[in-house]
PDB file of C-alpha atoms in Angstrom:
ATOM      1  CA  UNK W   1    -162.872 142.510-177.530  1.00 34.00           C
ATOM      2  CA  UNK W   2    -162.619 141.768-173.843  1.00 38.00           C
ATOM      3  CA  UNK W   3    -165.829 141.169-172.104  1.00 37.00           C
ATOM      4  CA  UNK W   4    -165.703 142.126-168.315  1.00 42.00           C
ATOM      5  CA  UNK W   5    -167.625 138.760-166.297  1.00 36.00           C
ATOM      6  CA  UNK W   6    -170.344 138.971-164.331  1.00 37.00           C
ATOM      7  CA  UNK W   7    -168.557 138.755-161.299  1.00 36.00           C
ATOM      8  CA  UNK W   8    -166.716 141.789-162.143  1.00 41.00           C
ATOM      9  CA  UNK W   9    -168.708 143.733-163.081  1.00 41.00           C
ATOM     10  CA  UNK W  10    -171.177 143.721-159.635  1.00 39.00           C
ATOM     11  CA  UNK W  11    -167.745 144.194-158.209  1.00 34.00           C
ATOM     12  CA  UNK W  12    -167.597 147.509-159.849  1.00 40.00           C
ATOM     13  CA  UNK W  13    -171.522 148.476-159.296  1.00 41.00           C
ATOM     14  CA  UNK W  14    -171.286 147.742-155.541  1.00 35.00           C
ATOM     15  CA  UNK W  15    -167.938 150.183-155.435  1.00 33.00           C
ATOM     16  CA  UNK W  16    -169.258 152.841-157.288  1.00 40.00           C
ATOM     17  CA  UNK W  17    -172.861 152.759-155.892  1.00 38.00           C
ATOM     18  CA  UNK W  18    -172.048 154.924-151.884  1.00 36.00           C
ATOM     19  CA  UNK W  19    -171.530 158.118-154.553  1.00 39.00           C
ATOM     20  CA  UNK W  20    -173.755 157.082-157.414  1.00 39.00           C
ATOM     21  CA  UNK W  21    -176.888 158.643-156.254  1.00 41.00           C
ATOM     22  CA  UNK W  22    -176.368 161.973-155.026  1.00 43.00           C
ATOM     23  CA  UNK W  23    -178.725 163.507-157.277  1.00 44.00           C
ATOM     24  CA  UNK W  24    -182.648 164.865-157.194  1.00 66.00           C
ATOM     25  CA  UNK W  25    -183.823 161.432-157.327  1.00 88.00           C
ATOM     26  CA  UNK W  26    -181.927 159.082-155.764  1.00 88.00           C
ATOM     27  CA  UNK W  27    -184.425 156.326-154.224  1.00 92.00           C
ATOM     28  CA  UNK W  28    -185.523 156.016-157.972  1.00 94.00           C
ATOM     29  CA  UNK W  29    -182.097 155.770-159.763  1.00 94.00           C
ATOM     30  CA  UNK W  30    -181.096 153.434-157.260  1.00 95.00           C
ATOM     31  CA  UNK W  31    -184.073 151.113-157.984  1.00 95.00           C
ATOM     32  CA  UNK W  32    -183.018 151.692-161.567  1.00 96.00           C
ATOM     33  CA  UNK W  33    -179.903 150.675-161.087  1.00 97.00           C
ATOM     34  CA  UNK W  34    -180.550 147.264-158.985  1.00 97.00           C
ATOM     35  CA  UNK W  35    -183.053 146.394-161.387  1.00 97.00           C
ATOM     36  CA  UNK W  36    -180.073 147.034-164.377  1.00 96.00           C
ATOM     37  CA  UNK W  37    -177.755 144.546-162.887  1.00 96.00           C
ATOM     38  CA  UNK W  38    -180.891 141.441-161.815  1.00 97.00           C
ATOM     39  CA  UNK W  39    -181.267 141.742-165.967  1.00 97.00           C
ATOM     40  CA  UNK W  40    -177.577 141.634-166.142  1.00 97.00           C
ATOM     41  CA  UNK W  41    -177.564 138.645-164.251  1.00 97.00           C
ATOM     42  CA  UNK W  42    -180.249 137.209-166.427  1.00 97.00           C
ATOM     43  CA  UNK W  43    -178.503 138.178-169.730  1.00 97.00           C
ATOM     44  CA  UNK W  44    -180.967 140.648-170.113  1.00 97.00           C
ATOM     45  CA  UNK W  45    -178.485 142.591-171.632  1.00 97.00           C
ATOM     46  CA  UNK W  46    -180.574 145.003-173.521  1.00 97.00           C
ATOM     47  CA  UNK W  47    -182.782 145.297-170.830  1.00 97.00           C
ATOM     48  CA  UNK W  48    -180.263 146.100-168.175  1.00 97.00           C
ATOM     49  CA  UNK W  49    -178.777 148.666-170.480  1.00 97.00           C
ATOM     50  CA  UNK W  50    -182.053 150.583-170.334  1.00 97.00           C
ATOM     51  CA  UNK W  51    -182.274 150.361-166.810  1.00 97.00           C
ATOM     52  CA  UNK W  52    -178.634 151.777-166.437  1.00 97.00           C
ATOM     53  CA  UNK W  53    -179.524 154.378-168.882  1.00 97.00           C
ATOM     54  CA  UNK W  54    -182.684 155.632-166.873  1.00 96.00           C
ATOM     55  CA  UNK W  55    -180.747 155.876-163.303  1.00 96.00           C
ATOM     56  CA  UNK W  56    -178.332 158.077-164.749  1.00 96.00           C
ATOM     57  CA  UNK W  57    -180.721 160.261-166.259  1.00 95.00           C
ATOM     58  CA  UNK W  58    -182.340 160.295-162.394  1.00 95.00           C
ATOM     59  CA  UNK W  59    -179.119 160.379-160.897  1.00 94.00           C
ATOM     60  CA  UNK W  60    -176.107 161.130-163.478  1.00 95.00           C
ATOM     61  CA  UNK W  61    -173.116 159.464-162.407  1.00 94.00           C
ATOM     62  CA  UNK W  62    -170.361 157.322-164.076  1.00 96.00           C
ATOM     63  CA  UNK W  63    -170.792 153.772-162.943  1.00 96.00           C
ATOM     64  CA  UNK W  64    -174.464 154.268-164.270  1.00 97.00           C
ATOM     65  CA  UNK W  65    -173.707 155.748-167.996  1.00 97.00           C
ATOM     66  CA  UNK W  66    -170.496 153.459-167.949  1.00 98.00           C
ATOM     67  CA  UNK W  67    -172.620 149.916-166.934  1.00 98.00           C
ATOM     68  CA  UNK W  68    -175.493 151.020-169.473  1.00 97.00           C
ATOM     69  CA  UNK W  69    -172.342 150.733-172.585  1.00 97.00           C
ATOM     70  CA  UNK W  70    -171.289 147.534-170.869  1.00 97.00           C
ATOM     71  CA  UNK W  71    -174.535 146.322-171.236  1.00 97.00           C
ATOM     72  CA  UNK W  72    -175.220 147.572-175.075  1.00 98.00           C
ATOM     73  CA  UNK W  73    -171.495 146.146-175.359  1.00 97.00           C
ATOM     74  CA  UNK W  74    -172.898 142.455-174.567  1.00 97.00           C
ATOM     75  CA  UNK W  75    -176.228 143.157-176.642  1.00 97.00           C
ATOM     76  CA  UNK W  76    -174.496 143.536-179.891  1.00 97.00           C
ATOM     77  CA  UNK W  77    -175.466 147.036-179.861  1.00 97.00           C
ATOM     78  CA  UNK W  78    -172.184 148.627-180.521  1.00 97.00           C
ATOM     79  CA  UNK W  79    -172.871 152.008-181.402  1.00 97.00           C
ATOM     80  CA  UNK W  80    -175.077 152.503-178.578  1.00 98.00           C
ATOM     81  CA  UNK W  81    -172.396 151.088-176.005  1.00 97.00           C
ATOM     82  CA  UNK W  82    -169.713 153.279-177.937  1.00 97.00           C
ATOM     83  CA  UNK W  83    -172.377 156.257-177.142  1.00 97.00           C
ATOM     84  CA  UNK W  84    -172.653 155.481-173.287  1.00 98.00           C
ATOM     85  CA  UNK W  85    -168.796 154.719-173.361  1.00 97.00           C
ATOM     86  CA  UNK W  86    -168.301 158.400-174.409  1.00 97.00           C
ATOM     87  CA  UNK W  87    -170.563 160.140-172.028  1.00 97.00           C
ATOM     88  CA  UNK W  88    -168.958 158.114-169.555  1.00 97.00           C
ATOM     89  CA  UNK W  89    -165.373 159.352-170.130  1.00 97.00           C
ATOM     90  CA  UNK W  90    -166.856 162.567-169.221  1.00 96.00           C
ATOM     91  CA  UNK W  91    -167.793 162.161-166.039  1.00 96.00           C
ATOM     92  CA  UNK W  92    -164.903 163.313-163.689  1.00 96.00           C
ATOM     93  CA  UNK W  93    -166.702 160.536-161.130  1.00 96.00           C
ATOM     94  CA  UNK W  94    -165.791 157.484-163.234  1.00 97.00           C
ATOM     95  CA  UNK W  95    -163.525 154.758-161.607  1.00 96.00           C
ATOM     96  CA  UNK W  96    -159.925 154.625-163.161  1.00 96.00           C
ATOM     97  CA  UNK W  97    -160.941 151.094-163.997  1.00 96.00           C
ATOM     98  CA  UNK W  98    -164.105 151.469-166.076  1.00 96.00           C
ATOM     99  CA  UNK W  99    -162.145 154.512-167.740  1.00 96.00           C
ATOM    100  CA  UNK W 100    -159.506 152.367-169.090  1.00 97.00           C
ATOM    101  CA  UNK W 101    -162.204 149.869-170.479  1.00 97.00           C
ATOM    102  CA  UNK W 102    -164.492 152.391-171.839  1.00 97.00           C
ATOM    103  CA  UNK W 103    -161.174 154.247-173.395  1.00 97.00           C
ATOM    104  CA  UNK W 104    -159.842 151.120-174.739  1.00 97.00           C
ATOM    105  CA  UNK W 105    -163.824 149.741-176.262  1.00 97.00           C
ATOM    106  CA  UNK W 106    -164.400 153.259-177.442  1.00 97.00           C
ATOM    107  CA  UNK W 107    -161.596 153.377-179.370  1.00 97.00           C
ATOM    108  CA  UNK W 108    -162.011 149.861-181.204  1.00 97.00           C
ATOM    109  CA  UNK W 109    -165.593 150.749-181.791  1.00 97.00           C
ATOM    110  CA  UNK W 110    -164.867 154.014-183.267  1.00 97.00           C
ATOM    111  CA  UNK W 111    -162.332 152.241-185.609  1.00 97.00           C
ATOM    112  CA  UNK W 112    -165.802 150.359-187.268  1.00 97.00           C
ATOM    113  CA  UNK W 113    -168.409 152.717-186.456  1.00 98.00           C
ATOM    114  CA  UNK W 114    -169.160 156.514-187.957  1.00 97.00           C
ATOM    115  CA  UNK W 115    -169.748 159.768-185.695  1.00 97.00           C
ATOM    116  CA  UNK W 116    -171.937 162.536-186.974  1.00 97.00           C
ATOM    117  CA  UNK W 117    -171.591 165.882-184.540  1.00 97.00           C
ATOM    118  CA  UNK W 118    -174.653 167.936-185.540  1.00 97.00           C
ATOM    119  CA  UNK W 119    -174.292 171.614-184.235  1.00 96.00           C
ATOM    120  CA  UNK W 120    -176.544 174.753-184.544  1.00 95.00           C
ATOM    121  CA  UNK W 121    -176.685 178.045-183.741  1.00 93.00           C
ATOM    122  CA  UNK W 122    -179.930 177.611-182.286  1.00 94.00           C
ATOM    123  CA  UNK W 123    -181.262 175.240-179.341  1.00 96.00           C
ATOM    124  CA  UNK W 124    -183.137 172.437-180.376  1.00 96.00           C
ATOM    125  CA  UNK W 125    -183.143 168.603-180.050  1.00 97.00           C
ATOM    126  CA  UNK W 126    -182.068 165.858-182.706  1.00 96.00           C
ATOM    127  CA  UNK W 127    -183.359 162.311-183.831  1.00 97.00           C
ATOM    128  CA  UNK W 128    -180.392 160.293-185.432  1.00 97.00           C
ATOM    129  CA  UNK W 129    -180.549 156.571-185.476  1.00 95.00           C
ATOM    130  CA  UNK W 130    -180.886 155.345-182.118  1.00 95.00           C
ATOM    131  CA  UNK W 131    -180.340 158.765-180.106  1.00 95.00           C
ATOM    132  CA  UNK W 132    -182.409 161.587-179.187  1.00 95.00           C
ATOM    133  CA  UNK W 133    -180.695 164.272-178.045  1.00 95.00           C
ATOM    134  CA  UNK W 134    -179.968 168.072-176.986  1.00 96.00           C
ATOM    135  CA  UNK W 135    -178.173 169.866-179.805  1.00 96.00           C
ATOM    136  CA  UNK W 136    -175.232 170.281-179.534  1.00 96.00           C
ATOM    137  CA  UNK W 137    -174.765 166.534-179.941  1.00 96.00           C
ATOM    138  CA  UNK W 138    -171.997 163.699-181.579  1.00 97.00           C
ATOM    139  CA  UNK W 139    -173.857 160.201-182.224  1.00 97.00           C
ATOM    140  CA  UNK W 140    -172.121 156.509-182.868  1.00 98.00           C
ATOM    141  CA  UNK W 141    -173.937 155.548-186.245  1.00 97.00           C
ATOM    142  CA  UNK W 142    -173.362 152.557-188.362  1.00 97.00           C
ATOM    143  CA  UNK W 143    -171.756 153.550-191.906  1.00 96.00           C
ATOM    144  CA  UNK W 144    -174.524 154.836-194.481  1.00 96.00           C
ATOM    145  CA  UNK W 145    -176.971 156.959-195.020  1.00 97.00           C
ATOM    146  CA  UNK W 146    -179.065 158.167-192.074  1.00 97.00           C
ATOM    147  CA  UNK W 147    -182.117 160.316-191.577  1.00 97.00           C
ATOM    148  CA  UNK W 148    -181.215 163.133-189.331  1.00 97.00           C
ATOM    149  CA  UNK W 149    -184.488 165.186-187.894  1.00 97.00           C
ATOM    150  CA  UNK W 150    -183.616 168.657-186.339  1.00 97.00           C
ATOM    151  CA  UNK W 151    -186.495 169.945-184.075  1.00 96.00           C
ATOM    152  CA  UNK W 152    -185.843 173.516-182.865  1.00 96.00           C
ATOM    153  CA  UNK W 153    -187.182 175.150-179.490  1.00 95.00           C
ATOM    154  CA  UNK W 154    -189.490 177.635-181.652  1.00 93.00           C
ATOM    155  CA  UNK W 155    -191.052 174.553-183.231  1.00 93.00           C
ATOM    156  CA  UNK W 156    -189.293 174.512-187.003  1.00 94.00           C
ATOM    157  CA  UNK W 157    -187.848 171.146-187.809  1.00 95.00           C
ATOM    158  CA  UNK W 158    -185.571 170.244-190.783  1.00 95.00           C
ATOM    159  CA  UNK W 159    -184.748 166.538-191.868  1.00 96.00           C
ATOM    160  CA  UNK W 160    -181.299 165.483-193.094  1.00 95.00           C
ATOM    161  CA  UNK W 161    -180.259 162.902-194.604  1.00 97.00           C
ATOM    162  CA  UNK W 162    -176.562 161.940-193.494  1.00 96.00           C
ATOM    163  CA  UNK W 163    -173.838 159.548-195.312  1.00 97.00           C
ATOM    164  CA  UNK W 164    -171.789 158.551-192.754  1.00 96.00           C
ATOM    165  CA  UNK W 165    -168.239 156.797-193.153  1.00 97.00           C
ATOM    166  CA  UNK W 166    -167.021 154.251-191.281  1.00 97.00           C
ATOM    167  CA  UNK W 167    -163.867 155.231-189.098  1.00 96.00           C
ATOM    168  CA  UNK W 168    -164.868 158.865-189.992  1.00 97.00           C
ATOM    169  CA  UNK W 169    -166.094 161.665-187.668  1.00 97.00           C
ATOM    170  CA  UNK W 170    -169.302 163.488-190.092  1.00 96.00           C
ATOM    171  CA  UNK W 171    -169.988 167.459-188.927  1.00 97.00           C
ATOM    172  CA  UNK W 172    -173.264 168.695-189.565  1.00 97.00           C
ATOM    173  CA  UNK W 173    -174.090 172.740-189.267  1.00 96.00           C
ATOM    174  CA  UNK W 174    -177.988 172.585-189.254  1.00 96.00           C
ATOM    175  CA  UNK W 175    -179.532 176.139-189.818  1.00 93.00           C
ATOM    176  CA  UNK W 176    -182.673 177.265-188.949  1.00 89.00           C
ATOM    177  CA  UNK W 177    -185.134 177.287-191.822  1.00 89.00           C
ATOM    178  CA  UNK W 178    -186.404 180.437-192.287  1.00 88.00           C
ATOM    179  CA  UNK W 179    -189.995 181.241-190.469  1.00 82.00           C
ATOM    180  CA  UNK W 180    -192.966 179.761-192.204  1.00 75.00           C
ATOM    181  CA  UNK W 181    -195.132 181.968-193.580  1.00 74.00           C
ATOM    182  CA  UNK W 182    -198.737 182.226-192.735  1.00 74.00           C
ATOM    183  CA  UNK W 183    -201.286 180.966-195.019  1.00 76.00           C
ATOM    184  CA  UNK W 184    -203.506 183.168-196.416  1.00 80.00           C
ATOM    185  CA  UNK W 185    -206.750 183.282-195.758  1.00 81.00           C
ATOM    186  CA  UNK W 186    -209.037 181.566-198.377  1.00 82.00           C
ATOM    187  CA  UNK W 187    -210.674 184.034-200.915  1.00 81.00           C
ATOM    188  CA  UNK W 188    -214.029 185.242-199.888  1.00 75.00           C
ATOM    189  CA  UNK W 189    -216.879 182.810-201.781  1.00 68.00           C
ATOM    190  CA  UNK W 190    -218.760 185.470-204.138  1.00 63.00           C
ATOM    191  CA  UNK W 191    -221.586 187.176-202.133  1.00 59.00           C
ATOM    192  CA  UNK W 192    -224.677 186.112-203.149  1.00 55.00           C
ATOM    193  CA  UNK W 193    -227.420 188.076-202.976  1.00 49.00           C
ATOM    194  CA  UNK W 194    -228.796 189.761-200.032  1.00 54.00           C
ATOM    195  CA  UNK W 195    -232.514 188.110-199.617  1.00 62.00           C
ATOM    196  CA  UNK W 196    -234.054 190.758-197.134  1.00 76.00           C
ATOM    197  CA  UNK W 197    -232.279 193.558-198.866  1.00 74.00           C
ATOM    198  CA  UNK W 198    -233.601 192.388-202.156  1.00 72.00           C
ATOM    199  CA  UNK W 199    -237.134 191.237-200.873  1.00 78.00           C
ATOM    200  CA  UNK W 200    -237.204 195.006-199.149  1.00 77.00           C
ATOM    201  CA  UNK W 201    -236.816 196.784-201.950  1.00 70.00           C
ATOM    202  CA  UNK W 202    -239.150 194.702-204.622  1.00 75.00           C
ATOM    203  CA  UNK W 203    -241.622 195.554-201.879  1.00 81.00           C
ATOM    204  CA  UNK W 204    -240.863 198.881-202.086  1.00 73.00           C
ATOM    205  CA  UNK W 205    -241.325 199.173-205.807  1.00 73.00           C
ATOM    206  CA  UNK W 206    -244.464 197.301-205.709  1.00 84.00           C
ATOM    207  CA  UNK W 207    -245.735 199.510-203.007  1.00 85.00           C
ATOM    208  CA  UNK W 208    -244.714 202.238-205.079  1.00 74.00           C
ATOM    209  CA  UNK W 209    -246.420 200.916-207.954  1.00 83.00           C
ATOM    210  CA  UNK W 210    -249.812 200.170-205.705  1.00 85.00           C
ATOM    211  CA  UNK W 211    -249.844 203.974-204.325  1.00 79.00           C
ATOM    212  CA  UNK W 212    -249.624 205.109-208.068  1.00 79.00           C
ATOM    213  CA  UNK W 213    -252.881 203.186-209.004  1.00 85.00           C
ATOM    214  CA  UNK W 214    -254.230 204.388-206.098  1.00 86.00           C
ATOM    215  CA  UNK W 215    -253.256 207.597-207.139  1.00 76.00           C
ATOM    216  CA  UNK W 216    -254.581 207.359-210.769  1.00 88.00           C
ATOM    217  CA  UNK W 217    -258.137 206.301-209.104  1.00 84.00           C
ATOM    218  CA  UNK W 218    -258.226 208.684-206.494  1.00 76.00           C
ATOM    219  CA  UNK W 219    -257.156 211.306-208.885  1.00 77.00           C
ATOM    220  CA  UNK W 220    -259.874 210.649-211.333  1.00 81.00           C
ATOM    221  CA  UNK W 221    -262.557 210.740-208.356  1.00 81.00           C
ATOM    222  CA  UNK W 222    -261.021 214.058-207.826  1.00 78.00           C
ATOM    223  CA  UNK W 223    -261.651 215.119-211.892  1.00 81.00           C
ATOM    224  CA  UNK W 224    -265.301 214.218-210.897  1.00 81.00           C
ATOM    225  CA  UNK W 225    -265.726 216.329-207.855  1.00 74.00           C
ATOM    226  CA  UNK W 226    -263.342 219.605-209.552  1.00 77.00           C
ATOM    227  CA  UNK W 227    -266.233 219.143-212.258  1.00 77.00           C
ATOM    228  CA  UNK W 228    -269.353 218.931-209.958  1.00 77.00           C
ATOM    229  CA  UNK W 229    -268.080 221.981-208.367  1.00 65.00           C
ATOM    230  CA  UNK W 230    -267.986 223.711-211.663  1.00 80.00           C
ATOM    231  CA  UNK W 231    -271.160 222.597-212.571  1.00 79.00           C
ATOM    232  CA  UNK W 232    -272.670 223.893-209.167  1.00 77.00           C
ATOM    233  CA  UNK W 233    -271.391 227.632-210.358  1.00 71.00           C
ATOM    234  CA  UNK W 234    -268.720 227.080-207.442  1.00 70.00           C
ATOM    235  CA  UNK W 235    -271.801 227.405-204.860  1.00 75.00           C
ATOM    236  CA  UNK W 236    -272.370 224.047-203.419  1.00 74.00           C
ATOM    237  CA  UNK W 237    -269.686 223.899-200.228  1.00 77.00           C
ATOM    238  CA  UNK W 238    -269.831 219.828-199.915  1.00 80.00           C
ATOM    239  CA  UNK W 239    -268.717 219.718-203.906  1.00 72.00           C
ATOM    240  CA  UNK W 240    -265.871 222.206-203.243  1.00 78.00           C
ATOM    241  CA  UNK W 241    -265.025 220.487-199.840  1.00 78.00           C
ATOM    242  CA  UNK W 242    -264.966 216.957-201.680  1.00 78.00           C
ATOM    243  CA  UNK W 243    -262.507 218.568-204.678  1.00 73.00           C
ATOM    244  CA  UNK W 244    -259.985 219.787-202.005  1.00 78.00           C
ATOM    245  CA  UNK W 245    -260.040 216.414-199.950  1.00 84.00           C
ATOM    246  CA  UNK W 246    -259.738 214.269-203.457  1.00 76.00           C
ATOM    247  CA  UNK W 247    -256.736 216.739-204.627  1.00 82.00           C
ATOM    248  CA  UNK W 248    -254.526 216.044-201.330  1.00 87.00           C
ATOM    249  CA  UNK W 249    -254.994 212.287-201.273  1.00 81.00           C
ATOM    250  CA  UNK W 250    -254.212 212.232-204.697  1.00 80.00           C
ATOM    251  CA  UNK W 251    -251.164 214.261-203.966  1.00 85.00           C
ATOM    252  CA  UNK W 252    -250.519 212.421-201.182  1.00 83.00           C
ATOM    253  CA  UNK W 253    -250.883 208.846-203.033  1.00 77.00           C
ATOM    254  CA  UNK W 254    -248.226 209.998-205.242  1.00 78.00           C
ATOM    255  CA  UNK W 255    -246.088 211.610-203.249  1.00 86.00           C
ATOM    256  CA  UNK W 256    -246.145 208.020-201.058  1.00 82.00           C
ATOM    257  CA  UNK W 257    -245.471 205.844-204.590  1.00 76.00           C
ATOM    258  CA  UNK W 258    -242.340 208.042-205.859  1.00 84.00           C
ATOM    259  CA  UNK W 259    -240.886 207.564-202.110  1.00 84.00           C
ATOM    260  CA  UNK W 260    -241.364 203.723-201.758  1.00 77.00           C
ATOM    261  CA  UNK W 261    -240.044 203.162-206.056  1.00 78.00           C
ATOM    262  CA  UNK W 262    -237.050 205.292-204.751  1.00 80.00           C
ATOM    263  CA  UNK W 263    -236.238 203.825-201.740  1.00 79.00           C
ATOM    264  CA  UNK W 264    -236.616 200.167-203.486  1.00 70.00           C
ATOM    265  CA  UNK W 265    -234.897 201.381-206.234  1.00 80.00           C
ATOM    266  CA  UNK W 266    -231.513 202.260-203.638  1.00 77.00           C
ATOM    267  CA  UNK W 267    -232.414 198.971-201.726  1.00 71.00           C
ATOM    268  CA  UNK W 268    -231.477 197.102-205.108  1.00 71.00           C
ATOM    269  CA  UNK W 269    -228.808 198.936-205.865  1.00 75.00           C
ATOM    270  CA  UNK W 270    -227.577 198.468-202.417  1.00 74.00           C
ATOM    271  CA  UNK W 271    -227.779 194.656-202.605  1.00 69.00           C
ATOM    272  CA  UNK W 272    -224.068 192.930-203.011  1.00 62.00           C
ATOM    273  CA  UNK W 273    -225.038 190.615-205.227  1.00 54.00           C
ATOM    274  CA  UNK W 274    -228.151 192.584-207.485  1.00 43.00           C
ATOM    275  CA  UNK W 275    -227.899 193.990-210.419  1.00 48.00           C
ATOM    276  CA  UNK W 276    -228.487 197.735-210.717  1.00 47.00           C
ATOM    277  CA  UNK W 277    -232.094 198.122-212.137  1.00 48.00           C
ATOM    278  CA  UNK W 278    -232.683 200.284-215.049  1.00 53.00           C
ATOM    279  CA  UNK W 279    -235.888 201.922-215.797  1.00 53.00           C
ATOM    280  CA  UNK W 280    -238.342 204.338-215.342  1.00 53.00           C
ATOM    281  CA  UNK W 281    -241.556 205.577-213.227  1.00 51.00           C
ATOM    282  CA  UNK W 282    -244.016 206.453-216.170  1.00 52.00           C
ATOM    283  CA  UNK W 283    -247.117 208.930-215.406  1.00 50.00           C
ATOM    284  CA  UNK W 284    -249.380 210.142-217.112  1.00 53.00           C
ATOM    285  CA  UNK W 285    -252.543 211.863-216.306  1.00 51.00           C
ATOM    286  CA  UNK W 286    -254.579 208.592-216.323  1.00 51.00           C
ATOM    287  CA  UNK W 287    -251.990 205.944-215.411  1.00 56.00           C
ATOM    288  CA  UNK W 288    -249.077 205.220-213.937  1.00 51.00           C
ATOM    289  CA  UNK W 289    -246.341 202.023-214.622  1.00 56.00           C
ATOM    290  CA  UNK W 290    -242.912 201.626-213.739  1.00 53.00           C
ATOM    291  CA  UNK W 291    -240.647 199.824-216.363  1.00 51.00           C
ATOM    292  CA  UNK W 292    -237.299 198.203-215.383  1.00 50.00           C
ATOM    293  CA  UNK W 293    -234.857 195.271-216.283  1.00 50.00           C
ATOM    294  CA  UNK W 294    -232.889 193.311-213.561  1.00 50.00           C
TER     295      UNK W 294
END
């Protein structure tokens, strides 16, 4: 493997770097870039290849992505360098010189090292090894099995796993798992019961209830007064006068108790969570009582 020296390669940065920066940010790549070959110089190799790798993603030019394999070349890091080498014989702004090494190093790489070109219909990004990238994408892995994450732009992700052979170029078709489907709601807990609906209508029935004994008193009072008025040959007024006012209480009292035992008796029902009540008003002409199971 030949190994550019030092020497050579500032040779090669200081050529390349009047064009290298023509981009949105240049100040920054070129700081970037300075700082890539000081590690250089240090034998910082994995360092510098970093640095080389974030000026040409501010400023993507050759002698950036070309000095960033270079640099994973020198790390040990060979399928990394075989990745920059590749992007770098892209570039129509490459030097003829750093072409020919990246053509030659590519190709002995690629002779001990696996590629896996992931495609998909859809746009997304991948996670393979020690590349992130935009789909469509072709990644230098070491031979074996890989984990290959698939993240698409609408959020749905897939994970792979890859066996990748040594010398051999691996195509993957990823497709789009299908939408996920929402979860459904969780059941509804059982109603319990309704307290003021409940506690309404037992209030109604014992109002009910109350009215009817007030009814059964009030309606013998008026038994009384019908018979003093008899008793009177029909002539005494006040007797007469009580009768009549003991008669429409009495009919009002019971009028008032079947309303409020009906309208507890629909409150009940009503409830969500009561059982229907069962039973029955019971009067008589002396009493009144109201039997029911719940």
């Amino acid at each position: 493997m030949r190994i550019r020296a030092l020497s050579s390669l500032v040779v090669a940065l200081a050529l390349s770097s009047g064009q290298a920066f023509a981009s949105e940010d240049p100040e920054s790549a070129a700081r970037f870039f300075k700082a890539g070959k000081a590690a250089y110089a240090r034998r910082e190799n994995k360092a510098a290849a970093l640095a080389f790798e974030e000026a040409y993603r501010r400023a993507p030019r050759g002698a950036a992505i070309f000095n960033a394999g270079f640099a994973w070349d020198a790390a040990g890091e060979g399928a990394r360098a075989a990745d920059a080498y590749a992007i770098a014989l892209g570039r129509a702004d490459l030097e003829a010189v750093d072409g020919a090494h990246a053509r030659e190093r590519l190709g002995q790489l690629e002779a001990v090292l696996a590629r896996i070109e992931v495609r998909a219909r859809a746009a997304g990004s991948l996670s393979l090894a020690h590349a992130a990238a935009r789909l469509p994408a072709t990644i230098h892995v070491e031979a074996g099995r890989h984990p290959l994450v698939v993240t698409f732009d609408d959020g749905r992700t897939t994970t792979l796993t890859v066996t990748a052979v040594a010398g051999a170029l691996k195509i993957v078709d990823v497709e789009m798992p299908p939408p996920t489907e929402p979860r459904p709601p969780p059941p509804s807990p059982p109603r319990t019961d309704a307290p003021v609906t409940r506690t309404l209508g037992y209030v109604a029935l014992a109002t009910g209830v109350a009215l009817g004994a007030t009814a059964i008193a009030v309606g013998v009072e008026t038994l009384s007064a019908r018979d003093a008025w008899s008793a009177s040959q029909e002539t005494d007024r006040s007797a007469h006068d009580r009768a009549v006012t003991l008669r429409t209480l009495t009919n009002v009292a019971w009028g008032s108790a079947a309303a409020f035992a009906g309208a507890g008796i629909v409150l009940l029902v009503a409830s969500p969570a009561a059982r229907t009540p069962s039973g029955a008003l019971l009067v008589g002409p002396a009493n009144v009582s109201w039997v029911a199971h719940f």
